[in-house]
CSV table of C-alpha atoms in Angstrom, one decimal:
chain,number,residue,atom,x,y,z
W,1,MET,CA,1.1,22.5,55.5
W,2,CYS,CA,0.7,18.6,55.4
W,3,GLY,CA,-1.3,18.4,53.3
W,4,VAL,CA,0.3,20.7,51.0
W,5,LEU,CA,3.0,18.5,50.1
W,6,THR,CA,1.5,15.9,47.9
W,7,LYS,CA,-0.3,18.2,45.9
W,8,ASN,CA,3.6,19.5,44.5
W,9,LYS,CA,5.7,17.1,45.4
W,10,ARG,CA,6.4,16.8,41.9
W,11,ARG,CA,7.7,20.6,41.6
W,12,LEU,CA,10.5,19.0,45.0
W,13,ASN,CA,13.2,16.8,45.2
W,14,THR,CA,13.5,14.8,47.0
W,15,ILE,CA,15.8,16.5,49.3
W,16,THR,CA,12.8,19.5,50.1
W,17,LEU,CA,10.0,16.7,50.2
W,18,ARG,CA,12.1,15.5,53.5
W,19,TRP,CA,12.9,18.4,54.2
W,20,LEU,CA,9.3,19.5,54.2
W,21,ALA,CA,7.7,16.0,55.7
W,22,SER,CA,9.8,16.4,58.4
W,23,ALA,CA,9.6,20.0,60.1
W,24,CYS,CA,5.7,18.7,59.3
W,25,CYS,CA,6.6,16.0,62.5
W,26,VAL,CA,7.9,18.3,64.6
W,27,ARG,CA,6.0,21.0,63.6
W,28,HIS,CA,2.9,18.8,65.0
W,29,ASP,CA,5.0,17.6,68.4
W,30,ARG,CA,5.0,21.6,69.3
W,31,GLY,CA,7.7,22.2,67.8
W,32,VAL,CA,9.8,20.6,70.3
W,33,ALA,CA,13.1,19.1,68.5
W,34,ARG,CA,17.1,17.1,69.8
W,35,VAL,CA,19.5,20.2,68.7
W,36,LEU,CA,22.9,18.1,69.0
W,37,VAL,CA,26.3,21.2,69.6
W,38,THR,CA,29.4,19.3,69.1
W,39,GLU,CA,31.7,22.4,69.2
W,40,GLU,CA,31.5,25.9,71.2
W,41,ILE,CA,29.0,28.2,69.5
W,42,ALA,CA,27.4,31.9,70.7
W,43,GLU,CA,25.3,31.2,73.3
W,44,ARG,CA,23.3,33.7,72.7
W,45,GLY,CA,22.7,31.2,69.7
W,46,LEU,CA,21.7,28.7,72.0
W,47,ASP,CA,19.2,30.4,73.8
W,48,ARG,CA,17.3,31.5,70.5
W,49,LEU,CA,16.9,27.6,70.4
W,50,ARG,CA,15.8,27.3,73.7
W,51,ALA,CA,13.2,30.6,73.9
W,52,ALA,CA,12.3,28.0,70.8
W,53,GLY,CA,11.5,25.3,72.6
W,54,HIS,CA,13.3,23.2,71.0
W,55,GLU,CA,16.3,20.3,73.4
W,56,VAL,CA,19.3,22.0,73.2
W,57,ASP,CA,22.5,19.2,74.2
W,58,VAL,CA,25.7,20.3,74.0
W,59,ARG,CA,28.7,17.8,73.4
W,60,LEU,CA,31.7,18.2,72.5
W,61,GLY,CA,34.6,17.0,71.0
W,62,LEU,CA,33.1,14.0,69.2
W,63,ASN,CA,33.7,12.1,66.4
W,64,GLY,CA,32.9,9.1,64.8
W,65,ASP,CA,31.6,6.2,66.4
W,66,ALA,CA,30.5,8.3,69.3
W,67,LEU,CA,29.5,11.2,67.2
W,68,ILE,CA,26.9,8.3,66.0
W,69,ALA,CA,25.6,7.7,68.6
W,70,ALA,CA,24.7,10.5,70.8
W,71,LEU,CA,23.0,11.5,67.0
W,72,GLN,CA,20.1,8.9,67.6
W,73,GLY,CA,17.0,10.3,68.5
W,74,ALA,CA,18.3,14.0,67.7
W,75,GLN,CA,17.1,16.1,64.1
W,76,ALA,CA,19.7,18.2,64.1
W,77,LEU,CA,23.4,19.5,64.8
W,78,ILE,CA,25.4,21.8,65.2
W,79,VAL,CA,29.9,22.3,64.4
W,80,ARG,CA,32.2,24.9,63.4
W,81,SER,CA,35.6,22.8,61.7
W,82,ALA,CA,36.4,19.9,64.0
W,83,THR,CA,33.7,17.9,63.5
W,84,ASN,CA,33.4,15.4,61.0
W,85,VAL,CA,30.0,14.7,59.3
W,86,ASP,CA,31.0,12.4,56.9
W,87,ALA,CA,28.8,9.8,54.9
W,88,THR,CA,29.1,7.0,57.5
W,89,VAL,CA,27.4,9.2,59.2
W,90,PHE,CA,24.8,10.5,57.1
W,91,ASP,CA,24.2,6.1,56.1
W,92,ALA,CA,24.3,5.5,59.7
W,93,VAL,CA,21.6,8.0,61.9
W,94,GLY,CA,18.0,7.9,61.0
W,95,GLY,CA,15.4,11.0,61.7
W,96,LEU,CA,18.5,14.5,61.2
W,97,LEU,CA,16.9,16.7,59.1
W,98,VAL,CA,19.2,20.0,59.6
W,99,VAL,CA,23.4,20.0,59.5
W,100,GLY,CA,24.4,23.5,60.7
W,101,ARG,CA,28.1,24.8,60.4
W,102,ALA,CA,28.5,28.1,62.4
W,103,GLY,CA,30.4,29.0,59.5
W,104,VAL,CA,31.4,29.4,56.1
W,105,GLY,CA,33.7,26.4,54.7
W,106,LEU,CA,31.6,23.4,54.9
W,107,ASP,CA,35.7,21.1,54.1
W,108,ASN,CA,34.1,19.1,57.3
W,109,VAL,CA,30.3,18.6,56.0
W,110,ASP,CA,30.0,15.6,52.9
W,111,VAL,CA,27.1,18.0,52.0
W,112,GLU,CA,26.7,15.4,48.9
W,113,ALA,CA,25.8,12.6,51.3
W,114,ALA,CA,24.1,15.4,53.1
W,115,THR,CA,21.9,15.3,50.0
W,116,ARG,CA,21.3,11.6,49.5
W,117,ALA,CA,20.1,11.6,52.5
W,118,GLY,CA,17.8,13.7,52.5
W,119,VAL,CA,19.8,15.9,55.3
W,120,MET,CA,19.6,19.6,54.5
W,121,VAL,CA,22.8,21.4,54.9
W,122,ALA,CA,23.0,25.1,56.0
W,123,ASN,CA,26.4,27.2,56.8
W,124,ALA,CA,26.7,31.0,57.9
W,125,PRO,CA,28.6,32.2,55.0
W,126,GLU,CA,28.8,36.0,55.8
W,127,SER,CA,29.4,36.1,59.9
W,128,ASN,CA,33.6,36.3,59.5
W,129,ILE,CA,33.7,38.3,56.5
W,130,VAL,CA,34.6,41.4,57.8
W,131,SER,CA,36.7,39.5,60.6
W,132,ALA,CA,38.5,37.6,57.5
W,133,ALA,CA,38.7,40.6,55.7
W,134,GLU,CA,41.0,42.1,58.6
W,135,HIS,CA,43.3,39.5,60.0
W,136,THR,CA,44.0,39.3,55.7
W,137,ILE,CA,45.7,43.5,56.0
W,138,ALA,CA,47.2,42.5,59.6
W,139,LEU,CA,49.1,39.7,57.8
W,140,LEU,CA,50.5,41.9,54.4
W,141,LEU,CA,51.1,44.8,57.1
W,142,ALA,CA,52.9,42.0,59.7
W,143,MET,CA,55.0,40.6,55.8
W,144,ALA,CA,55.4,43.5,54.5
W,145,ARG,CA,57.2,45.1,57.4
W,146,ASN,CA,58.3,42.1,59.4
W,147,VAL,CA,56.9,42.3,63.0
W,148,PRO,CA,56.9,39.1,63.7
W,149,GLN,CA,60.2,39.1,63.3
W,150,ALA,CA,61.1,41.7,64.4
W,151,HIS,CA,59.5,41.3,67.9
W,152,ALA,CA,60.8,37.6,68.5
W,153,ALA,CA,64.5,39.4,67.7
W,154,LEU,CA,64.0,42.0,70.8
W,155,VAL,CA,62.2,40.0,73.1
W,156,ALA,CA,65.1,37.8,72.8
W,157,GLY,CA,67.8,41.1,72.9
W,158,ARG,CA,68.5,41.7,69.6
W,159,TRP,CA,68.1,45.3,68.4
W,160,GLU,CA,68.3,44.7,65.1
W,161,ARG,CA,66.9,48.1,62.7
W,162,SER,CA,68.5,46.9,59.8
W,163,LYS,CA,68.0,44.0,59.4
W,164,TRP,CA,64.3,43.9,59.5
W,165,GLU,CA,63.7,46.4,56.2
W,166,GLY,CA,60.1,46.2,55.1
W,167,VAL,CA,58.3,47.6,51.9
W,168,GLU,CA,56.0,50.0,51.5
W,169,LEU,CA,52.1,49.3,50.4
W,170,ALA,CA,50.6,52.3,48.9
W,171,GLY,CA,52.0,51.7,44.8
W,172,LYS,CA,52.3,48.6,45.5
W,173,THR,CA,50.1,45.9,43.4
W,174,LEU,CA,48.0,43.5,44.8
W,175,GLY,CA,46.2,40.0,43.3
W,176,ILE,CA,43.2,39.0,44.7
W,177,VAL,CA,41.8,35.3,44.0
W,178,GLY,CA,39.0,35.0,44.6
W,179,LEU,CA,36.9,38.2,44.7
W,180,GLY,CA,33.9,36.9,46.1
W,181,ARG,CA,32.3,38.7,49.5
W,182,ILE,CA,35.9,39.0,51.1
W,183,GLY,CA,38.3,39.5,48.1
W,184,LYS,CA,35.9,42.0,47.6
W,185,LEU,CA,36.5,43.1,51.4
W,186,VAL,CA,39.8,42.9,50.8
W,187,ALA,CA,40.0,45.3,48.0
W,188,HIS,CA,38.0,48.2,49.0
W,189,ARG,CA,40.0,47.8,52.2
W,190,ALA,CA,44.0,47.5,49.9
W,191,ILE,CA,42.9,50.7,47.9
W,192,GLY,CA,42.2,53.0,50.8
W,193,LEU,CA,46.2,51.6,51.7
W,194,GLY,CA,47.1,53.2,48.1
W,195,MET,CA,47.6,49.7,46.8
W,196,LYS,CA,46.6,49.0,43.0
W,197,ILE,CA,43.9,45.7,42.9
W,198,VAL,CA,44.4,43.1,40.7
W,199,ALA,CA,42.4,40.0,40.0
W,200,TYR,CA,41.2,37.0,38.8
W,201,ASP,CA,37.9,34.8,39.6
W,202,PRO,CA,36.8,33.1,36.4
W,203,TYR,CA,32.9,34.7,37.5
W,204,ILE,CA,33.2,37.9,38.0
W,205,SER,CA,33.3,40.1,34.9
W,206,ALA,CA,36.4,42.8,33.5
W,207,GLU,CA,32.7,45.2,34.1
W,208,ARG,CA,31.4,44.2,36.6
W,209,GLY,CA,35.1,44.5,38.0
W,210,ARG,CA,35.9,48.5,36.7
W,211,GLN,CA,32.8,48.8,39.0
W,212,LEU,CA,34.8,47.5,41.7
W,213,ASN,CA,37.9,49.8,40.8
W,214,VAL,CA,39.7,45.9,40.0
W,215,ASP,CA,41.6,45.3,37.0
W,216,MET,CA,40.3,41.5,35.8
W,217,LEU,CA,43.1,39.7,34.7
W,218,PRO,CA,44.2,35.6,34.3
W,219,LEU,CA,46.3,33.6,36.8
W,220,ASP,CA,49.1,33.6,34.9
W,221,GLN,CA,49.1,37.3,34.6
W,222,LEU,CA,47.9,38.3,37.8
W,223,VAL,CA,50.3,36.5,39.8
W,224,ALA,CA,53.5,37.4,37.0
W,225,THR,CA,51.7,41.3,37.8
W,226,SER,CA,51.4,40.9,41.6
W,227,ASP,CA,54.4,42.3,44.2
W,228,PHE,CA,51.5,40.6,46.8
W,229,LEU,CA,49.2,37.6,46.5
W,230,THR,CA,46.1,36.8,48.0
W,231,VAL,CA,43.5,33.5,48.1
W,232,HIS,CA,40.2,33.9,48.5
W,233,LEU,CA,38.2,30.4,47.3
W,234,PRO,CA,36.6,27.1,48.9
W,235,LYS,CA,38.6,24.8,48.2
W,236,ASN,CA,37.3,21.6,46.3
W,237,LYS,CA,38.0,19.5,43.3
W,238,GLU,CA,38.9,23.1,41.0
W,239,THR,CA,40.2,24.8,43.6
W,240,ARG,CA,43.1,22.7,45.5
W,241,GLY,CA,46.8,22.3,44.3
W,242,LEU,CA,45.7,25.7,42.7
W,243,ILE,CA,48.9,28.0,43.7
W,244,ASN,CA,51.8,25.5,42.7
W,245,ARG,CA,55.3,25.7,42.1
W,246,ASP,CA,54.0,26.3,38.2
W,247,LEU,CA,52.1,29.4,39.0
W,248,LEU,CA,54.4,30.4,41.5
W,249,LEU,CA,57.6,30.3,39.2
W,250,LYS,CA,56.0,32.8,37.3
W,251,ALA,CA,56.1,35.2,38.7
W,252,LYS,CA,58.7,38.4,40.5
W,253,PRO,CA,61.6,37.9,43.0
W,254,GLU,CA,59.4,40.7,45.4
W,255,LEU,CA,56.1,38.5,45.7
W,256,ARG,CA,54.1,37.8,49.4
W,257,ILE,CA,51.9,35.6,49.0
W,258,ILE,CA,49.2,35.3,52.0
W,259,ASN,CA,46.5,32.3,52.0
W,260,VAL,CA,43.4,32.6,55.3
W,261,ALA,CA,41.4,30.8,53.1
W,262,ARG,CA,41.6,27.2,53.0
W,263,GLY,CA,45.0,25.0,53.7
W,264,GLY,CA,45.9,23.3,50.6
W,265,ILE,CA,44.5,25.9,47.8
W,266,VAL,CA,48.0,26.8,48.5
W,267,VAL,CA,50.9,23.6,47.5
W,268,GLU,CA,52.7,23.7,51.2
W,269,SER,CA,55.5,21.8,49.8
W,270,ASP,CA,55.9,23.5,46.7
W,271,LEU,CA,55.7,26.9,48.5
W,272,ALA,CA,58.3,26.5,51.2
W,273,GLU,CA,60.7,25.4,48.4
W,274,VAL,CA,60.4,28.4,46.1
W,275,LEU,CA,60.4,30.5,49.4
W,276,ARG,CA,64.0,29.0,50.3
W,277,ASP,CA,65.4,29.6,46.4
W,278,GLY,CA,64.6,33.0,46.8
W,279,ILE,CA,62.2,33.2,43.5
W,280,ILE,CA,59.2,34.8,45.6
W,281,ALA,CA,59.7,36.6,49.1
W,282,GLY,CA,57.7,35.4,51.2
W,283,ALA,CA,54.3,34.2,52.4
W,284,ALA,CA,51.6,34.7,55.3
W,285,LEU,CA,49.7,31.2,56.2
W,286,ASP,CA,46.9,31.1,58.7
W,287,VAL,CA,45.7,27.9,56.9
W,288,PHE,CA,47.4,24.4,56.1
W,289,GLU,CA,46.5,21.0,54.8
W,290,GLN,CA,46.3,19.5,58.4
W,291,GLU,CA,46.0,21.2,60.5
W,292,PRO,CA,46.1,21.2,64.0
W,293,VAL,CA,49.9,21.9,62.5
W,294,THR,CA,52.9,22.8,64.8
W,295,ASP,CA,55.8,20.5,62.9
W,296,SER,CA,56.4,22.1,59.3
W,297,VAL,CA,59.1,23.1,57.5
W,298,LEU,CA,57.5,26.3,56.4
W,299,PHE,CA,57.4,27.0,59.9
W,300,THR,CA,61.3,27.1,60.4
W,301,LEU,CA,61.9,29.7,57.4
W,302,PRO,CA,62.7,33.6,58.2
W,303,ASN,CA,60.2,35.0,55.2
W,304,VAL,CA,57.0,33.1,56.3
W,305,VAL,CA,54.8,34.7,58.3
W,306,VAL,CA,52.2,31.8,61.0
W,307,THR,CA,48.7,31.8,62.9
W,308,PRO,CA,47.0,29.5,63.9
W,309,HIS,CA,43.4,29.0,61.1
W,310,LEU,CA,42.6,32.8,63.2
W,311,GLY,CA,40.4,34.7,60.6
W,312,ALA,CA,37.4,33.9,62.5
W,313,SER,CA,38.7,33.8,65.6
W,314,THR,CA,36.9,37.7,66.6
W,315,ARG,CA,34.3,38.3,69.3
W,316,GLU,CA,32.4,40.0,66.9
W,317,ALA,CA,32.1,36.8,64.6
W,318,GLN,CA,31.7,34.2,66.3
W,319,ASP,CA,29.0,35.5,67.8
W,320,LYS,CA,27.3,35.9,64.6
W,321,ALA,CA,27.9,32.6,63.4
W,322,GLY,CA,26.3,31.7,65.9
W,323,GLU,CA,23.8,33.1,66.5
W,324,VAL,CA,23.0,32.5,62.0
W,325,ILE,CA,23.4,29.3,62.7
W,326,ALA,CA,20.9,29.1,65.5
W,327,ASP,CA,18.2,31.4,63.2
W,328,MET,CA,19.3,28.8,60.3
W,329,VAL,CA,18.2,25.2,62.6
W,330,GLN,CA,15.0,27.5,63.5
W,331,LEU,CA,14.5,28.2,60.2
W,332,ALA,CA,14.2,24.4,58.7
W,333,LEU,CA,13.0,22.5,61.9
W,334,ALA,CA,9.8,25.1,61.9
W,335,GLY,CA,10.1,24.0,57.9
W,336,ASP,CA,10.4,27.7,56.9
W,337,PHE,CA,12.4,28.8,53.8
W,338,VAL,CA,16.1,28.9,55.1
W,339,PRO,CA,17.9,31.3,52.9
W,340,PHE,CA,21.5,30.6,53.4
W,341,ALA,CA,21.2,26.1,52.6
W,342,VAL,CA,23.1,24.8,50.4
W,343,ASN,CA,22.0,21.9,49.4
W,344,VAL,CA,18.3,22.6,49.3
W,345,ASN,CA,16.1,24.2,46.0
W,346,ALA,CA,14.7,27.1,48.9
W,347,SER,CA,13.1,28.7,46.1
W,348,GLU,CA,10.7,25.7,45.6
W,349,ALA,CA,10.0,24.8,49.0
W,350,ASN,CA,9.6,28.6,49.6
W,351,GLU,CA,6.3,28.8,46.5
W,352,THR,CA,5.9,25.8,48.4
W,353,LEU,CA,4.7,26.7,52.4
W,354,LYS,CA,2.8,29.2,50.6
W,355,PHE,CA,0.0,28.0,49.9
């Protein structure tokens, strides 16, 4: 494969060339690479890397200078969401070939800096979609029936049947902001509960929406129409602060909002204000602008349900994430096609590998 690099380099971008060249050297050394793992992932995933002959170096809780020091001599890094892999890391570490994110979101990995440094970034985008969709439905039901509030009252010695009257989901309209992998699963499950589904997603056509039994609407109209609103978007420059006071003022007072996506998409101060003022009826949040968080004005409101970022916290999702990202890292180290690479033209690389 090494001889192919010169022959085909005009068809490959910089990161693809560096990846192939580095992987070529790794393979020449009998496939042995050092893989640094800084957060807990499924042991079965680590075992796959060990079985391939790689050295797996597990050092939990590294960030900043400690992370940079530990990365010296490593060809691969595997993280979840707590390890901050920023431009400083990529600038300071030579020889790093691939960063694997055991999960979906890439908030903690500077993909642009990785690309400039010629480092592949891969994730496991389908590993937690079922768990996230199910957690959305769990929060939807908990919020509609005031389950956490009623539980807290009863264990505190108060029998308050009339105080915690809820609402049915059947016949209600669920608005989905972002009809991607998770949004579609939520729609399917909510339809099974008898809900009408409307959605906003600039990348989904009205025809595709009809195929999914979903009416596609502009965002303003979606908010004004929905009884429940659930957010399923990545956090980026376009989506940060998307759900704000101006938008929520268009809602009907019965609206209840759910966020199991990313903190920062919903402006928390605006949400607290409209909840206090009775502009909307409730909220259920699994994610926050700053995490971990144990002190928020939202936690003081009786019509808010919160969980500590549990969307992907199932045994099945963690097993899938660990196994998938181990496979992606192993493929990258072998110089093979990496289907979940996010910053390399995998089709070009795959074509080159066929020579």
